Each structure stands twice: as C-alpha cells, then as structure tokens.
XYZ file of C-alpha atoms in Angstrom:
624
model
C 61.120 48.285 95.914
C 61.413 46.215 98.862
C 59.558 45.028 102.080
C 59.721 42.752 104.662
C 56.784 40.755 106.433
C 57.405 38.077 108.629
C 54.886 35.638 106.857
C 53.680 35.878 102.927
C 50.949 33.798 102.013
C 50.763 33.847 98.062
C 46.954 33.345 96.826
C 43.912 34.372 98.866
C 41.510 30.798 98.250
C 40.353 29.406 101.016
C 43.386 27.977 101.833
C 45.540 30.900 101.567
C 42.401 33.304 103.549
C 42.376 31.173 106.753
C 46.561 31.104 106.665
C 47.126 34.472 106.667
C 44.052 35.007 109.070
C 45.955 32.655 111.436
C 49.386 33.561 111.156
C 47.957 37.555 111.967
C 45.930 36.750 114.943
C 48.733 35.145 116.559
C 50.155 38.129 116.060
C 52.818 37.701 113.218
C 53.120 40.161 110.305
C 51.663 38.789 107.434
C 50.708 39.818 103.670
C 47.999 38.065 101.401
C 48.988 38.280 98.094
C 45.986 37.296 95.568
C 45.960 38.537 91.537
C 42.643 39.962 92.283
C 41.254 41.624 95.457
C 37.781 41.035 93.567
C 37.593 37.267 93.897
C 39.210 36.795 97.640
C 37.548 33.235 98.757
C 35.869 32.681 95.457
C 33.743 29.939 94.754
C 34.701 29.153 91.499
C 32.793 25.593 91.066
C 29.797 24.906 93.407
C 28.288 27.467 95.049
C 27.959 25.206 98.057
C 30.076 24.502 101.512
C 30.193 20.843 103.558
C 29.198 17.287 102.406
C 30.350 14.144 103.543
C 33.484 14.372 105.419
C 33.628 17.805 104.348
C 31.202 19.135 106.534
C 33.124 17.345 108.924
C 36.209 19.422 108.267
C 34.560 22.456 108.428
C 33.124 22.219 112.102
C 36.948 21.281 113.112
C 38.196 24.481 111.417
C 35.642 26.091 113.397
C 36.826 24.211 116.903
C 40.293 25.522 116.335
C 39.484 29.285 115.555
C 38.929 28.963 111.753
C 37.423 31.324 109.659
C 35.153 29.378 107.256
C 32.404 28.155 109.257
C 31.350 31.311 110.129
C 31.272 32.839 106.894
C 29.181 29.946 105.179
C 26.709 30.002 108.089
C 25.765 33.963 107.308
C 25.604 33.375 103.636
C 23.452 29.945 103.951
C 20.409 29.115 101.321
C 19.761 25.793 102.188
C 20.762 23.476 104.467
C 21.156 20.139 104.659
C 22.327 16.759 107.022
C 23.505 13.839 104.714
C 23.324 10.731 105.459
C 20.137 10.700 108.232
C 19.560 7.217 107.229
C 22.571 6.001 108.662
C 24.639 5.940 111.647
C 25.796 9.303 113.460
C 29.416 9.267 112.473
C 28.592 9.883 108.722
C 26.035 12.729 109.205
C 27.356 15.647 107.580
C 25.910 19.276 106.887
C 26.172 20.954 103.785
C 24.908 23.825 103.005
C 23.642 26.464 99.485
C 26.121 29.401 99.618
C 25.385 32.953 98.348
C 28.969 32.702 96.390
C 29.139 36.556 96.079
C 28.127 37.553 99.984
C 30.931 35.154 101.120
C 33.215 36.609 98.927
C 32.305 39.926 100.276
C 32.572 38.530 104.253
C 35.971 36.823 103.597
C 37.032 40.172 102.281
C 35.917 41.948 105.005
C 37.095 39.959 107.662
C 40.892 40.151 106.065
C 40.450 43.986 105.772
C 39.555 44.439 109.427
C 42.490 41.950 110.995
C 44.989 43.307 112.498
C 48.381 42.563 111.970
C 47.132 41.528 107.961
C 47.749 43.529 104.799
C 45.806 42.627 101.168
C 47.741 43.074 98.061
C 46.903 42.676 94.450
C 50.096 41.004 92.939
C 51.377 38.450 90.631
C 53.585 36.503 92.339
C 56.452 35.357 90.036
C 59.570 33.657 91.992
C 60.106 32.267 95.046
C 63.268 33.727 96.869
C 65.689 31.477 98.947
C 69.317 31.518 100.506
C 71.987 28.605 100.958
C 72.791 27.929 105.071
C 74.968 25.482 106.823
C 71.788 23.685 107.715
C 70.334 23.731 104.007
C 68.113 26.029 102.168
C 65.480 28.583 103.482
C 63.190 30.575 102.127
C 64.045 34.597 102.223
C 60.997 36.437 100.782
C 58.581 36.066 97.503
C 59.138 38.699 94.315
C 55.976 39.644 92.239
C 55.718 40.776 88.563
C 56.118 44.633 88.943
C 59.435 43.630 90.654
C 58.673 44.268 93.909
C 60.224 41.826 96.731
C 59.004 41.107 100.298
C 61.791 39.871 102.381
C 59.885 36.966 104.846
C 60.995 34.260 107.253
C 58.109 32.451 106.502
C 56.270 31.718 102.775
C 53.144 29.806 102.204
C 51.743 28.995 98.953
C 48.204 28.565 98.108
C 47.862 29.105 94.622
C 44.624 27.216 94.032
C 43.908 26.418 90.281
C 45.963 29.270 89.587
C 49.439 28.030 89.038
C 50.122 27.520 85.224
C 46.599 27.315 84.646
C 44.863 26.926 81.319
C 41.270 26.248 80.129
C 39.791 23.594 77.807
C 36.719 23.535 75.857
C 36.393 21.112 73.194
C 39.645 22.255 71.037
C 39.581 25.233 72.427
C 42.703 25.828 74.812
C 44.125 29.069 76.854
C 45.929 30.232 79.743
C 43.373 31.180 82.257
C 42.482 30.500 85.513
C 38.902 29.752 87.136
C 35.843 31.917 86.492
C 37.483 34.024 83.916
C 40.652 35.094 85.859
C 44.271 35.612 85.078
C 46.654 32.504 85.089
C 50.035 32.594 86.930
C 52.641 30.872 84.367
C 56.013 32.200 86.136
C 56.069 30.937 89.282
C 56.093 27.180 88.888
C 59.390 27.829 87.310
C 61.123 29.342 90.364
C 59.097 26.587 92.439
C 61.185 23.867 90.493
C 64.244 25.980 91.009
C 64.263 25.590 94.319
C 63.862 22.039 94.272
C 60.041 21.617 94.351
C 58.418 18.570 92.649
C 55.428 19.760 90.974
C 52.621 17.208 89.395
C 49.841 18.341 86.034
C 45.785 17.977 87.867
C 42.794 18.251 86.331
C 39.367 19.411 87.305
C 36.406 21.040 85.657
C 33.154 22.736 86.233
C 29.609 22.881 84.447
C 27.899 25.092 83.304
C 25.480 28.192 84.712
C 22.097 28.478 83.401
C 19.906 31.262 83.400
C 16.849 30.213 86.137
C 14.164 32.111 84.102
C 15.194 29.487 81.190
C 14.686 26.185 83.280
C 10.526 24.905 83.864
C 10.858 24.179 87.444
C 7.677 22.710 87.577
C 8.800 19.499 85.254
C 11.627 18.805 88.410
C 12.076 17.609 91.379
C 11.659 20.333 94.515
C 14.339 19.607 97.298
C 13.741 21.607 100.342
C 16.126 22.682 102.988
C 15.996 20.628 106.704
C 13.509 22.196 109.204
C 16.222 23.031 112.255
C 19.539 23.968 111.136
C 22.089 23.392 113.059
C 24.876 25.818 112.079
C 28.559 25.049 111.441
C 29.737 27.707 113.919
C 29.617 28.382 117.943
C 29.991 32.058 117.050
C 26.537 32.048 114.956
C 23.035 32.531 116.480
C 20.899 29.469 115.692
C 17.541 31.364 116.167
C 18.389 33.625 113.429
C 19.845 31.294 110.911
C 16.676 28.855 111.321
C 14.397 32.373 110.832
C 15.889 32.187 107.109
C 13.945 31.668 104.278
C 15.328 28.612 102.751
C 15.926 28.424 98.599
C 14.748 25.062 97.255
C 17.260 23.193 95.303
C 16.077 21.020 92.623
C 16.697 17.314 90.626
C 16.497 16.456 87.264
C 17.422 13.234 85.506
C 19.408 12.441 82.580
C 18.395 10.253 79.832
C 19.323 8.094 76.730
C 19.605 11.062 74.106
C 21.492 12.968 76.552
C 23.913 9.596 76.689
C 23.657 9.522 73.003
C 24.437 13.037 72.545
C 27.905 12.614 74.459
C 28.916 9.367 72.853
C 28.586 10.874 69.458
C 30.784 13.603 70.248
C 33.071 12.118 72.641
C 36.462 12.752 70.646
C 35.406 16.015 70.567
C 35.661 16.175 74.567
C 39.050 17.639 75.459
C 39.467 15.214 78.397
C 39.108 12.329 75.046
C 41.198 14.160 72.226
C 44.486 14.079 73.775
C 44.827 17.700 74.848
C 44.606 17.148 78.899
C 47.262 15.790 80.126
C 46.840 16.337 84.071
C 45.044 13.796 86.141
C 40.993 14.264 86.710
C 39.215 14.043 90.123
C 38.194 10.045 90.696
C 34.967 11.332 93.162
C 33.908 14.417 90.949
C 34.131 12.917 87.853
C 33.185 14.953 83.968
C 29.689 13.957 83.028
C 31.480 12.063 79.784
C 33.854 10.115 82.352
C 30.502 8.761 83.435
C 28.837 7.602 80.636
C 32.000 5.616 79.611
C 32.715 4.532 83.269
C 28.694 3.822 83.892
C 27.387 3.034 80.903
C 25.351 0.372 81.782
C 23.398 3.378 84.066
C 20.182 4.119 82.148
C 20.310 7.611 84.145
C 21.835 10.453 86.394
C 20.794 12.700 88.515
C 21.731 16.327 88.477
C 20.972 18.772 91.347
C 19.972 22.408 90.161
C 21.524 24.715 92.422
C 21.396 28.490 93.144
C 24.599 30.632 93.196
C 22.984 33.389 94.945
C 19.995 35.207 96.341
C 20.544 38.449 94.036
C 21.335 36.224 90.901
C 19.539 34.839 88.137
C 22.367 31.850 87.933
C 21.993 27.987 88.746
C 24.581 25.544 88.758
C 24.115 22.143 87.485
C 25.731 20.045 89.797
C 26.830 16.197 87.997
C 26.976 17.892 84.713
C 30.705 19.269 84.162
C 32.071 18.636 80.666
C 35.042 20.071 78.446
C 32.778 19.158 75.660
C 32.278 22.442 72.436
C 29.472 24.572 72.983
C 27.072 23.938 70.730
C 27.459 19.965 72.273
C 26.925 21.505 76.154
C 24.018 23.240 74.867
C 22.478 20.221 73.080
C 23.434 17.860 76.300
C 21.494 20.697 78.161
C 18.351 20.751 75.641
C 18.005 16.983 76.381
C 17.022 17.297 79.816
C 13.655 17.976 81.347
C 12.721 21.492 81.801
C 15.644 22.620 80.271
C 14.577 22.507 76.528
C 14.598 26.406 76.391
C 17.624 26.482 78.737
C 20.016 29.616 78.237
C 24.273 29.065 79.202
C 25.193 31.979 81.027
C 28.324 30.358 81.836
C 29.684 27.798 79.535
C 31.498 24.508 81.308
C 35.440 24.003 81.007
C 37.960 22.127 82.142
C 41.279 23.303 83.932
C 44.887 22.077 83.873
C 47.091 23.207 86.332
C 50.302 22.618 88.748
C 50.665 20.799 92.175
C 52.977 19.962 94.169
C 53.836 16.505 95.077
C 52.517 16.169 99.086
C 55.222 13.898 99.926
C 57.627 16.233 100.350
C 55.920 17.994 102.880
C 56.118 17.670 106.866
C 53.204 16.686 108.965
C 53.675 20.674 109.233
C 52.473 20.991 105.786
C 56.542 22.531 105.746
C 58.917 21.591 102.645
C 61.873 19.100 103.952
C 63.930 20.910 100.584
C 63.077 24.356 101.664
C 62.988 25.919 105.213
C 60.450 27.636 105.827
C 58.128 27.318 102.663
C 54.762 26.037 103.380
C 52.276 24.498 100.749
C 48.264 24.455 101.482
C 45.373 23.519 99.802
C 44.832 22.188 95.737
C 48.647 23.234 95.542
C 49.231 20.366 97.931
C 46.878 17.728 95.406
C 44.011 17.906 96.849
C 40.321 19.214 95.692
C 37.687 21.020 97.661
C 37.048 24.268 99.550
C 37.050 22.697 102.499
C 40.108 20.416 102.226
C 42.058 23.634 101.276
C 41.015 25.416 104.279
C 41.817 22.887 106.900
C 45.150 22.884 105.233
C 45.289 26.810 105.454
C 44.906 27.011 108.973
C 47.525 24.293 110.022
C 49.949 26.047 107.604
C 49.160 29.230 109.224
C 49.388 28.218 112.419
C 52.483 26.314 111.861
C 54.355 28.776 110.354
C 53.286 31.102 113.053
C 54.788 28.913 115.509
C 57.494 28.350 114.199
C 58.367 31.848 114.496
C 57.198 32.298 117.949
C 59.779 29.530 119.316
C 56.746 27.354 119.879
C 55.982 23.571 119.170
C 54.114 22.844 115.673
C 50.659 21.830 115.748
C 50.449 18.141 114.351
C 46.924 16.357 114.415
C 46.338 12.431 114.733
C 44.342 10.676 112.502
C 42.685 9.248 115.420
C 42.120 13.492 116.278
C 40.311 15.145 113.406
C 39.828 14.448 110.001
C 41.746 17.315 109.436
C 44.695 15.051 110.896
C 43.808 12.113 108.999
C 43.926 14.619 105.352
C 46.930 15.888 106.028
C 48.657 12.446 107.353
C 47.157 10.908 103.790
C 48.586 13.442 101.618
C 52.574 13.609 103.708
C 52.922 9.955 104.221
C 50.984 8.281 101.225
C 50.657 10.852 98.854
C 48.196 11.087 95.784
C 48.198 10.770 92.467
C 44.961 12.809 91.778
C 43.165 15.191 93.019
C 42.625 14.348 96.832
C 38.890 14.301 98.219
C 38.011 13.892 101.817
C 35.280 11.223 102.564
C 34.229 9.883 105.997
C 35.746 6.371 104.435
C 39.094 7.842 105.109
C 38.891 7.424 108.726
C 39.449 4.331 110.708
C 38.346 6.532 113.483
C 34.735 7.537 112.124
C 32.835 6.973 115.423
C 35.328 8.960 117.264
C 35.019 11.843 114.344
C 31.628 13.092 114.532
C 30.353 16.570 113.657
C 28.717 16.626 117.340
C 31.955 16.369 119.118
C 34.288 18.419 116.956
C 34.477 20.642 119.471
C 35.269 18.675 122.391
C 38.071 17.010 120.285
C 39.627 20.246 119.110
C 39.063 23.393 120.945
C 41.225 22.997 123.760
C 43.672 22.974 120.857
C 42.817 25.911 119.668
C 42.955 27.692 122.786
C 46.472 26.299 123.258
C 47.484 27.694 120.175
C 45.972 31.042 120.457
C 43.264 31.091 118.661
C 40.494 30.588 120.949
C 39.017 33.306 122.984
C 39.353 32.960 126.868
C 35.454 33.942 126.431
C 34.793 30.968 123.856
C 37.019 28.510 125.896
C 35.185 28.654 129.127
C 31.630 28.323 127.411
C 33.015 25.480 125.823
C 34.214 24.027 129.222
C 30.379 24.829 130.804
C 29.105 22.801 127.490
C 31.431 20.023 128.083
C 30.846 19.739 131.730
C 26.491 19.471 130.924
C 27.448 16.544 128.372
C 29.410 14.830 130.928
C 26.725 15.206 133.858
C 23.856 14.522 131.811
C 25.769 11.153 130.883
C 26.025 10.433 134.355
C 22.726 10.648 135.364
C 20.949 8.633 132.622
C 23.790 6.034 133.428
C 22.571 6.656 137.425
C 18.347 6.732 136.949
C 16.767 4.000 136.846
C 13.508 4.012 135.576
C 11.008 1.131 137.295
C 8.355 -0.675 134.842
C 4.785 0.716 134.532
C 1.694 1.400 132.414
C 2.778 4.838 130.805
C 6.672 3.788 130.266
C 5.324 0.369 128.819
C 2.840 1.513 126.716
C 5.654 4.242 125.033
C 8.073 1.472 124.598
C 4.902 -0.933 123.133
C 4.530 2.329 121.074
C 8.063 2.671 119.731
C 8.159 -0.989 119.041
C 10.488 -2.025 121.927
C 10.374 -4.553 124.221
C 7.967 -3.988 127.405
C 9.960 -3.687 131.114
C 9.473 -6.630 133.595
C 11.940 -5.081 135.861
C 14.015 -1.961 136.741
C 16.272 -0.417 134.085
C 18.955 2.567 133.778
C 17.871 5.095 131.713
C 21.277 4.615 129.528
C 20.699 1.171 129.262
C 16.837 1.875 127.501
C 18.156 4.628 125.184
C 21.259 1.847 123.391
C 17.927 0.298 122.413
C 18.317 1.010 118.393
C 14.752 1.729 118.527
C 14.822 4.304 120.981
C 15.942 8.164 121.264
C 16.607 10.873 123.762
C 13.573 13.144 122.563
C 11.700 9.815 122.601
C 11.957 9.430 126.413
C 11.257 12.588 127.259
C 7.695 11.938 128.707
C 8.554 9.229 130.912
C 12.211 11.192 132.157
C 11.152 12.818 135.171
C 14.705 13.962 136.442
C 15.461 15.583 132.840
C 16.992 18.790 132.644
C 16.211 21.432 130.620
C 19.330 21.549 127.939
C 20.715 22.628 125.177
C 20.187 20.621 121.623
C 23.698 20.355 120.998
C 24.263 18.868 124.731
C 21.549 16.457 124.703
C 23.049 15.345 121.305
C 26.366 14.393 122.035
C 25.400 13.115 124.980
C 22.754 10.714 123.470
C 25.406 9.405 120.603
C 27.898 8.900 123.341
C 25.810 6.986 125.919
C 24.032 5.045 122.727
C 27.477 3.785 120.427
C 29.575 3.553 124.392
C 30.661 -0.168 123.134
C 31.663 1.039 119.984
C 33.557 3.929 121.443
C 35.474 2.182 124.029
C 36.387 -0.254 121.147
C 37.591 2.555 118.954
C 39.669 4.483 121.218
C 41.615 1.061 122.513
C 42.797 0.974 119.192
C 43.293 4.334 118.875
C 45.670 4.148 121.829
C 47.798 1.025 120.487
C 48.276 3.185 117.407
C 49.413 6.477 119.258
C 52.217 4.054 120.834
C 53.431 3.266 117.969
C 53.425 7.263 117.141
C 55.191 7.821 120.787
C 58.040 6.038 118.911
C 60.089 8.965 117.509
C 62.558 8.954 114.830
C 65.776 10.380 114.716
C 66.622 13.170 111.951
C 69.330 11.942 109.202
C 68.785 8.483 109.822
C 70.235 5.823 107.231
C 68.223 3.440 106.452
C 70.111 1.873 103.856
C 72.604 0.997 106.379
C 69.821 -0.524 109.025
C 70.671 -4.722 108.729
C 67.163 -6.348 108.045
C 65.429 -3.964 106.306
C 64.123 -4.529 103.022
C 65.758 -2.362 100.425
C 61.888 -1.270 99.194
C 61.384 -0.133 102.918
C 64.342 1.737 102.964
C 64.616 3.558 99.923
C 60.482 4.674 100.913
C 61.408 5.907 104.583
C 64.455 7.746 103.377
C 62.150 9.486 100.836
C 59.231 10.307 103.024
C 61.154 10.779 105.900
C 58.446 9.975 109.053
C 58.264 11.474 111.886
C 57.447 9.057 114.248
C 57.332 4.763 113.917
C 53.715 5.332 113.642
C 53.565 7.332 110.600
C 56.231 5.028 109.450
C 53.374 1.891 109.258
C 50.893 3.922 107.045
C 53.875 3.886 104.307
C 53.471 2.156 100.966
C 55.918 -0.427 100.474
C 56.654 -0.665 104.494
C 55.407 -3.970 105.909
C 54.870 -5.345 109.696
C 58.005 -7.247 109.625
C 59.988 -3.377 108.531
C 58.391 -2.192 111.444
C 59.520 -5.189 113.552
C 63.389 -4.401 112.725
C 63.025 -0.862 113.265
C 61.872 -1.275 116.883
C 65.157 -3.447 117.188
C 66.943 -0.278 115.560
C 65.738 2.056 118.030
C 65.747 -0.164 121.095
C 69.495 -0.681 120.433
C-alpha cells in the first residue's frame, strides 16, 4: 500500500511531537509515525522538565510557537528557579512533571491539529532517488510494507534506534520504559550514506513511595510564585496548585562500598557497553570511581505523578544486577524497607554524527532528510525539542519556497545547540548548560520572548493575537526603562533611611532612579515606597526591565561583541568551494572546512582545527 504526505516525521519524542506539530500548522501535510501511540512524548527518565540552560530552551520554544512549554506548565508538581544565588542570566526554572498527564496532553494536542495524522508503525528503511543535483529523499517504508511517498523526512528516533538494554550481564533489544526496539532502520540510514555513532545513557530506578520513611529526609518545597514557562498559561491558576514536595537523601560509605565490590559486575565496567555515556549525567558507579575522594552524594526523591505511587531517584542510575541495586538502595536512609518497582538499566543505541547536518538540522548527503533530537547526539527532553521545532519549521519552509530559519548563537540558546552540534560536533551525548553561551547576559529566561517571538510570527507560528500582546509588553518594558532612567529622586529622611536600611550608601544629592537601582544592593520591589511616579505593572515587565536597566554596562558590552561576530557571519561562503586548492591555507584547515562545509566565515571560526591566521587567508579568498 502506498501514500504520500508531504512531510514524515519518524518517532513521536519530544523532538519528533513539536516537528510534526510545526510542519502541520504551517500548513504542510504531515504524518507522525511512533511504534506506540501509548507513549507519544514519554518521559522515559526523569519525570521532570527545565534546569539550567534547559529551562532556558524551553521558554524559547515557547517564544517561537512551541509546544512544550505549555504542556509542562498544566502538568506541573513543583516548581523551581535554580540558581537564585547568582546572577540573572543563569536563573533557570524547572519544574516536577505528572509524566502520564503530559503524555496524555501531547497526545491530545497531535490528535486535534489539523493538517497532522498519528500512526502506529515501525519504520524500517529510508527511501531515496538519484538527481542531477545529488540524492533526495522520496518517502519512508514501515514493517507491514507500507510506503509513504514524502518530499520531506525527519527522523527523531530517540533511544529507539537499535536499542538494547543492560543490566548487570543481562543484555536485550529494547527500548526505554519497556518498549519495542527499532533494529532495521539504521541499516537503510547507512545505505544512504548516513554516519551513525553507538551512545549510552541510563536511568535509575522507581521505588514504591509507601516503602521510603520520609520523615528520615530532607523536605524540598516548591518556590512560592511560579512563574510559568508559557504566555498561553494563566499564572493565577498555576500558583493556586498544590505543590508536591520533593525530597534529599545522602549517600554513604557502605553504599560506596557496596558498588566497589561489585563494580565488574556493572555492565558499563564488564566490557558489554560499548557506546559513549553522558559526561553531565553520569551512572552512580561512574561517580564513585570519578569522585572517590567524595565521602557523599546527594540524591533527590522525586514524584512521577499525582495518581502514582512511583518516585524516581534522581543521581542514582546504575546498570548494576538487581539484587546489587536493591542492596545500594537498602544502604540509604529511609530506604531500608525500600521496594523497586522499576529496576535501573542502561541503554545502547544509534546516532547520527551532527556534523553532517546543516545549520537547518538538513543532511548535506541527503536532500531533504532532517535529523532532530538524541538522533542528532544530544541528551535531554528539552534539547530534543528545540531541535524538533527548527527541523519542523525548516522542512516546512523549505517546501513553501521560503528562507530557512537559522538562529545565532548570540540569538537563543537554541542557536548556540544547534551551531555546537553542526560545526563542532560531539562525541557524547550533548547537554545544554548556560556555560555554552558566550552570550549568557543577552540569553535570559526574562527576555526570551523579546529575542524570539517576532521570529515566530515571521515564520507562522505566532498568532496575530499573541504578537500584538507581545508588542504592548515590549513597549511597557521599554517606557518603564525610560522613566527610571528620566526620575530623579532628590535626598531625604524616608529615601535615606530605606537605603541606611538596605545597607546602601545615604544620598547627599539628586539621583536617577536607574542610577540607585545598579546599586548591587538594591531592587525594583525594594524602591517601591519611595517611587512615587511608579506604575502599576505587570511582574514579568517590571522584571526585564529591572535586569536590563541594572546589568546596562554589561549588556552594551555583550552585544558589541555580539555584533563583531555577526560580521564575520555576514561573510557568506560559496557552495562547492575547494579548499584544497585555496594558496595559504593549512592543509588541517582545509580538509575540516571541506568536511563541515560552513555556511558563513563566521561559523567557519568556531571550527576545530581552523585558526585566526585560516580565517585571515580566507577573507583574502573572498575579497579577490
């Protein structure tokens, strides 16, 4: 039997949901293929969404139409702001998801889009055709020999892709959370020319919460205002939740001990795991070799859900037997009558190699073939769905005649992922961190909006509706900037004695509001009593606008160099360039750019192996 579509996105993670859910609200025919309707947008591993950096990622899916945001804010637990100790540009939200009520949103919201249809299919080879210009991708074929003919294919296979499971010696083909594996198509991926790399991860185990003594841990309690990750969401009902307390609980030296004497035992330490492990999310076995000088860890107790009896112990993955997870978990605090309701594993599976991808997230071997998410090396719900969307998007575009959507680092972190993984690759399992960013000031949760949703609504994705409420929002952060930058607020009794109070430094003469709030010591909410030309606004305006008007210096310094580097991207380069042939560059240089093939002289720079002085002779190149 066949079909035709004009997009196929194969796997429905969160890379592959958002994809599809772009490509059909641009208005493009699309199918979601997925080997089980049942666990669309699972949360296989931590029943959590955000983090640092990731958090960050999610309000910029959000800015530019995304899906995700949404659907963690009406499922939200607990919620949390990293990082409060420390400057604005690394606070980041995370929050405690209900895993199965996102499921069942994510579902819903495919279901009810237009334009998208939901099958249940193995897909099992990847169909393509030989043109003048090269090849292109024709259509996908699943394992009931059914083929879609499409113009466009994106693949977002997850974990999936020649999955198998490991505990202790224990090995089989399975994917996460009990689910099937699919073995064939990395075959037909390699076929067609498609580089594909082994990756590791793992997860720990679930525990039954009746089993654990809560009262011997540590309570951790959601934040008192939550701010939620999406405009669409109403902030008065999401902060009328009642929160679910997460809790902490510390390793100790039998719980070390208990791991050392079994370590060969571990299949990440007998040889049978080949593919390459997380560096950020490491096993708890990794650690105590890596750490073992640490005398502790700390493990957070997490629920997966407000209906379920399950908690996940966060820290404590481990391909370790059995009866070895359950006497690691008998070690700990509270947990010596601790029942496994899911037993910890590890999982192998394929990749493909990023660098042979567009800043499109588009296959230079294979018109029209796409790659998103872990099947593009990295790890993380998150990181998959900011590559979902720009894969949708793009391949959307493409149809429509349109120009791709490409975002700076200097833009989004979404940008600054994607630019990582096309023009430096990785060798293990990719994880977004603020650290990424030379841009981090610029990047802030606050202002994901301003820097992206003008995008969206470019694109298509934003509502007319949405747009011009986020125009009104913009306009209040820009006029209440102006006016603390105009008032000036003369010395006196009540102002001195706040300052005195907030241990500033008393005024002798008159001062501009802005110029009292870049005090370290001070804050927006802080002034407040002595303001008397304050308007009544909005949090989220007052925010922004206090971060803006407090790090201005910093700013301004950020975005100068933000600008030298976007000349250097202004710099385009020619397709089918030899480099091999260009006099004065190094041989290193040249056999990297004719690999990676950059876009732009900018891109160029970030390249491993290509120096200042490579960049020096390829402005001589181009200016001849």
């Amino acid at each position: 039997m066949k079909q035709t579509t004009d997009i196929a996105v194969v796997g429905a993670g969160h890379a592959g949901v958002e994809a599809a859910l772009a490509a059909a609200r641009l208005g493009l025919r699309t199918v979601l293929f997925t080997l089980n309707l049942d666990a669309l947008a699972n949360l296989p591993c931590n029943p959590s969404i955000g983090g640092t950096g990731k958090g960050h990622l999610v309000f910029e899916i959000d800015a530019l139409g995304g899906e995700i945001g949404r659907a963690a804010d009406a499922v939200t637990l607990q919620s949390r702001t990293l990082n409060l100790g420390k400057g604005s540009a690394v606070h980041s939200k995370r929050i405690q998801a209900d895993r199965m009520r996102y499921r069942q949103i994510m579902k819903q919201t495919v279901e009810k889009t237009e334009n998208l249809r939901l099958v249940q299919a193995e897909v099992v080879a990847l169909l393509t055709e030989e043109t003048d210009e090269g090849r292109r991708v024709s259509g996908i074929r699943t394992s009931l020999g059914e083929e879609w003919q499409a113009k466009r294919v994106i693949i977002a296979t997850g974990t999936y892709l020649d999955s198998a499971i490991f505990v202790g010696d224990i090995t089989y083909p399975a994917g996460p959370d009990g689910s099937l594996s699919a073995p064939a198509l990395s075959k037909s991926l390699e076929e067609a020319g498609i580089t594909l790399m082994r990756f590791k991860t793992g997860t720990p185990a679930r525990v039954a919460g009746r089993s654990i003594d809560f009262s011997l841990l540590e309570e951790q309690k959601g934040e008192e205002r939550i701010i939620p990750f999406s405009v669409y969401t109403d902030k008065e009902a999401l902060n009328s939740i009642e929160q679910i307390s997460c809790h902490i609980v510390y390793t100790n030296e039998n719980t070390h001990q208990i791991v050392r004497d079994n370590l060969r035992r571990s299949a990440m330490y007998s040889g049978n795991i080949s593919g390459t492990g997380p560096r950020y999310c490491p096993s708890f076995e990794d650690k105590i070799v890596r750490f073992a000088d640490k005398e502790r860890h700390q493990l957070f107790i997490e629920p997966c859900g407000a209906d379920t009896d399950e908690m996940y112990i966060q820290g404590f993955s481990t391909s370790m037997p059995l009866e070895v997870q359950l006497e690691m978990l008998h070690s700990l605090k509270g947990f010596e009558r601790a029942e496994i309701m899911r037993y910890a594993y590890a999982i192998e599976y394929d990749c493909a190699d990023p660098l042979q991808l567009y800043p499109t997230l588009e296959f230079k071997q294979v018109s029209g073939l796409y790659g998103a998410g872990q099947f593009n090396g990295t790890s993380g719900y998150e990181e998959a769905a900011a590559q979902g969307l720009i894969a949708g998007i793009n391949a959307a575009l493409s149809l429509l005649g349109k120009e791709p959507l490409i975002l700076s680092r200097d833009s989004s972190y979404i940008g600054t992922l994607i630019d990582d993984l096309v023009t430096k690759g990785t060798k293990e399992p990719y994880r977004m961190m603020t650290s990424r960013s030379e841009y981090r000031l610029l990047l802030r949760q606050d202002n994901a909006d301003l820097r992206l949703t003008a995008l969206g609504y470019r694109v298509g994705l934003i509502s007319q509706e949405r747009y011009a409420a986020f125009l009104q929002k913009k306009a209040a952060i820009e006029a209440e900037m102006a006016r603390m930058e105009k008032a000036v607020i003369p010395p006196s009794q009540e102002v001195n004695a706040l300052l005195s109070s907030l241990g500033s430094v008393p005024l002798q003469t008159g001062i501009h509001l802005a110029d009292i709030l870049r005090r370290p010591e001070i804050t927006y909410e802080a002034l407040a009593p002595v303001d008397e030309t304050r308007p009544p606004l909005p949090e989220e305006v007052s925010r922004t606008a206090e971060i803006e008007i407090k790090y201005a210096g910093y700013l301004k310094r950020q975005l100068k160099e933000a600008e030298r580097q976007r000349k250097l991207e202004d710099y385009r380069l020619p397709e089918g360039i030899c480099y091999a042939d260009i006099r004065g560059l190094r041989k290193e240089a040249a056999q990297k750019l004719d690999a990676i093939k950059p876009k732009s002289l900018g891109q160029a720079s970030r390249i491993s192996g290509v120096n200042p002085a490579d960049i020096s002779v390829l402005l001589i190149y181009l200016g001849k």
